[in-house]
Each structure stands twice: as structure tokens, then as C-alpha cells.
XYZ file of C-alpha atoms in Angstrom:
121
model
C 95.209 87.047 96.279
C 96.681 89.088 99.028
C 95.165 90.137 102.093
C 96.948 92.718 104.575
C 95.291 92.858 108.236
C 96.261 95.276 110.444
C 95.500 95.519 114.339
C 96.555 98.029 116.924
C 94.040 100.992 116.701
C 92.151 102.489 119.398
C 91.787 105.468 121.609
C 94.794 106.750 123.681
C 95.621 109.449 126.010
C 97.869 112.489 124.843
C 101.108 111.428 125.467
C 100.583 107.961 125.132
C 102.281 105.176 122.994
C 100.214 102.275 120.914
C 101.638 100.103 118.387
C 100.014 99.373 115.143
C 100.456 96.063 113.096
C 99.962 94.794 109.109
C 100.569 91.123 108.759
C 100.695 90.457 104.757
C 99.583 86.767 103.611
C 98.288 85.199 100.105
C 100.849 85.046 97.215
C 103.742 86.363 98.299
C 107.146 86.106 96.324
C 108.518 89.404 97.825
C 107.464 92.244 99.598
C 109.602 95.656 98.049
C 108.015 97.799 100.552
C 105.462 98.437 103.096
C 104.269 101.624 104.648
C 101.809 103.187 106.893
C 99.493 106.099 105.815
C 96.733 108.190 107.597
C 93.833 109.872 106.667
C 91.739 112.517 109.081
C 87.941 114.167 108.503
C 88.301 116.226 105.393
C 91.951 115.985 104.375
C 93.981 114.329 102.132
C 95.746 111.006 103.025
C 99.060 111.077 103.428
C 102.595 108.893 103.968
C 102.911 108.860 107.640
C 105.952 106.323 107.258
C 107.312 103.913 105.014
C 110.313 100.858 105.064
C 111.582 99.098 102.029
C 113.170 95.693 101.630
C 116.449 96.545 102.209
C 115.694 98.269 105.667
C 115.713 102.587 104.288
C 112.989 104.407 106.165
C 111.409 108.006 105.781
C 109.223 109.135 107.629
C 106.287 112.580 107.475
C 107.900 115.655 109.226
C 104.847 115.569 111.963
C 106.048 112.493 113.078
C 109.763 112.162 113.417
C 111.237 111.705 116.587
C 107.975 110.088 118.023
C 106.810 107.085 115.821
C 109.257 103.859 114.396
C 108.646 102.146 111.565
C 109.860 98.136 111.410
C 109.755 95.192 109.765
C 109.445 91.662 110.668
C 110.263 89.912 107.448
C 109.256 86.104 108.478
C 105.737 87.047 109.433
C 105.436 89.139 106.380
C 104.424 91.955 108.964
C 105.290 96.072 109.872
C 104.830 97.709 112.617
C 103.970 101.167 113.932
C 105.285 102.509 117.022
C 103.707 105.140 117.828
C 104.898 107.502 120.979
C 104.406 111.031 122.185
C 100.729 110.724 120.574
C 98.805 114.139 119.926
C 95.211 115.029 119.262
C 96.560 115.285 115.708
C 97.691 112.311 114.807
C 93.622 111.187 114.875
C 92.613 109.442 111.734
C 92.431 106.008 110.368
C 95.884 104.524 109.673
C 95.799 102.386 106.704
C 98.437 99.784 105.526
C 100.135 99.540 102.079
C 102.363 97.258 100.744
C 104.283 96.744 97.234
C 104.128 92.848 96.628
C 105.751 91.083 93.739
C 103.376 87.489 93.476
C 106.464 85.964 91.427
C 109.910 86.413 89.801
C 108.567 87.958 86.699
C 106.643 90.184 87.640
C 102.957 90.839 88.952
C 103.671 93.396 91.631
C 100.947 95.083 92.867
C 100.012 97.746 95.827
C 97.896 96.706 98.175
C 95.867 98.068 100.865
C 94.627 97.188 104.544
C 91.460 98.397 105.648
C 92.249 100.549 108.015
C 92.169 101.091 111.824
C 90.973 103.564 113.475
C 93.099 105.573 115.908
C 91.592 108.642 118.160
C 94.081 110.601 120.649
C 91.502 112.658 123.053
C 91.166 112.454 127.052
């Protein structure tokens, strides 16, 4: 079993900053990639940003230049930075990671259950 939990979400100010957080636990041989994705009222979810193990990023147009993606490897953890925050980036920001349970195999995707994360004044 693997559980991802992810803290962080709330309500913010335009132009404010909050930093989101997926800590990964269970059976873990490696992690190949994590990411963060987001999902508003009656549209599609999509890739907000995503790291893999060996540190490559990519991020959604929307957000470059105002959110980070990291990774904390010994906590099994990623983090969101989020900065410059707009009315549009509300929605609930779910975690996903690519886990391998072993050395031959078993990977999986897995997903947190989301946070919710409203930008009004």
C-alpha cells in the first residue's frame, strides 16, 4: 500500500504565495516521478507541474514564472510553491506520483486526495 498526503491548501489573497506539500509513505522502492495537477468547476484536470527522479521539471504555460516545483527525496515528499496567485489558479490541487514497490517491477500511479485551494479577497 501507498498513501500520498498532501497539506498546504487554503484561501489566499491575489498576489499571494502558499506552498503545497505530498509526503509519499507505504512500499516504496523508488519514486520515478511526482507531480502536481489541478482541477476547477467544470473543466478538465490538468498537469499544473511535474519533477522526475533525476531532477527535469515542466511545468503548464499558466504557471511559469510564478509556481516551483521540488523535491525532497528523504521524506519521500514534493512541494508546490506557489507565488503571484490569481483568481484562476482556484481548484483542488491533487498529488500524483509514479512508485515502483520493488526492483522488478510493480509501479503504479498514485493519487492524493486533494486540497482545496481558493484565490478571492
Amino acid at each position: 500500500q501507498v498513501q500520498l498526503v498532501e497539506s498546504g491548501g487554503g484561501l489566499v489573497q491575489p498576489g499571494g504565495s502558499l506552498r503545497l506539500s505530498c509526503a509519499a509513505s507505504g512500499s516504496i522502492f523508488k519514486i520515478n516521478a511526482m507531480g502536481w495537477y489541478r482541477q476547477a468547476p467544470g473543466k478538465q484536470r490538468e498537469l499544473v507541474a511535474g519533477i522526475t527522479s533525476g531532477g527535469s521539471t515542466n511545468y503548464a504555460d499558466s504557471v511559469k514564472g510564478r509556481f516551483t516545483i521540488s523535491r525532497d527525496n528523504a521524506e519521500n515528499t514534493v512541494y508546490l510553491h506557489m507565488n503571484s496567485l490569481k483568481p484562476e489558479d482556484t481548484a483542488v490541487y491533487y498529488c500524483n506520483a509514479d512508485i515502483s514497490s520493488s526492483w522488478y517491477g510493480s509501479r503504479m500511479n498514485y493519487w492524493g486526495q486533494g486540497t482545496q485551494l481558493t484565490v478571492s479577497s
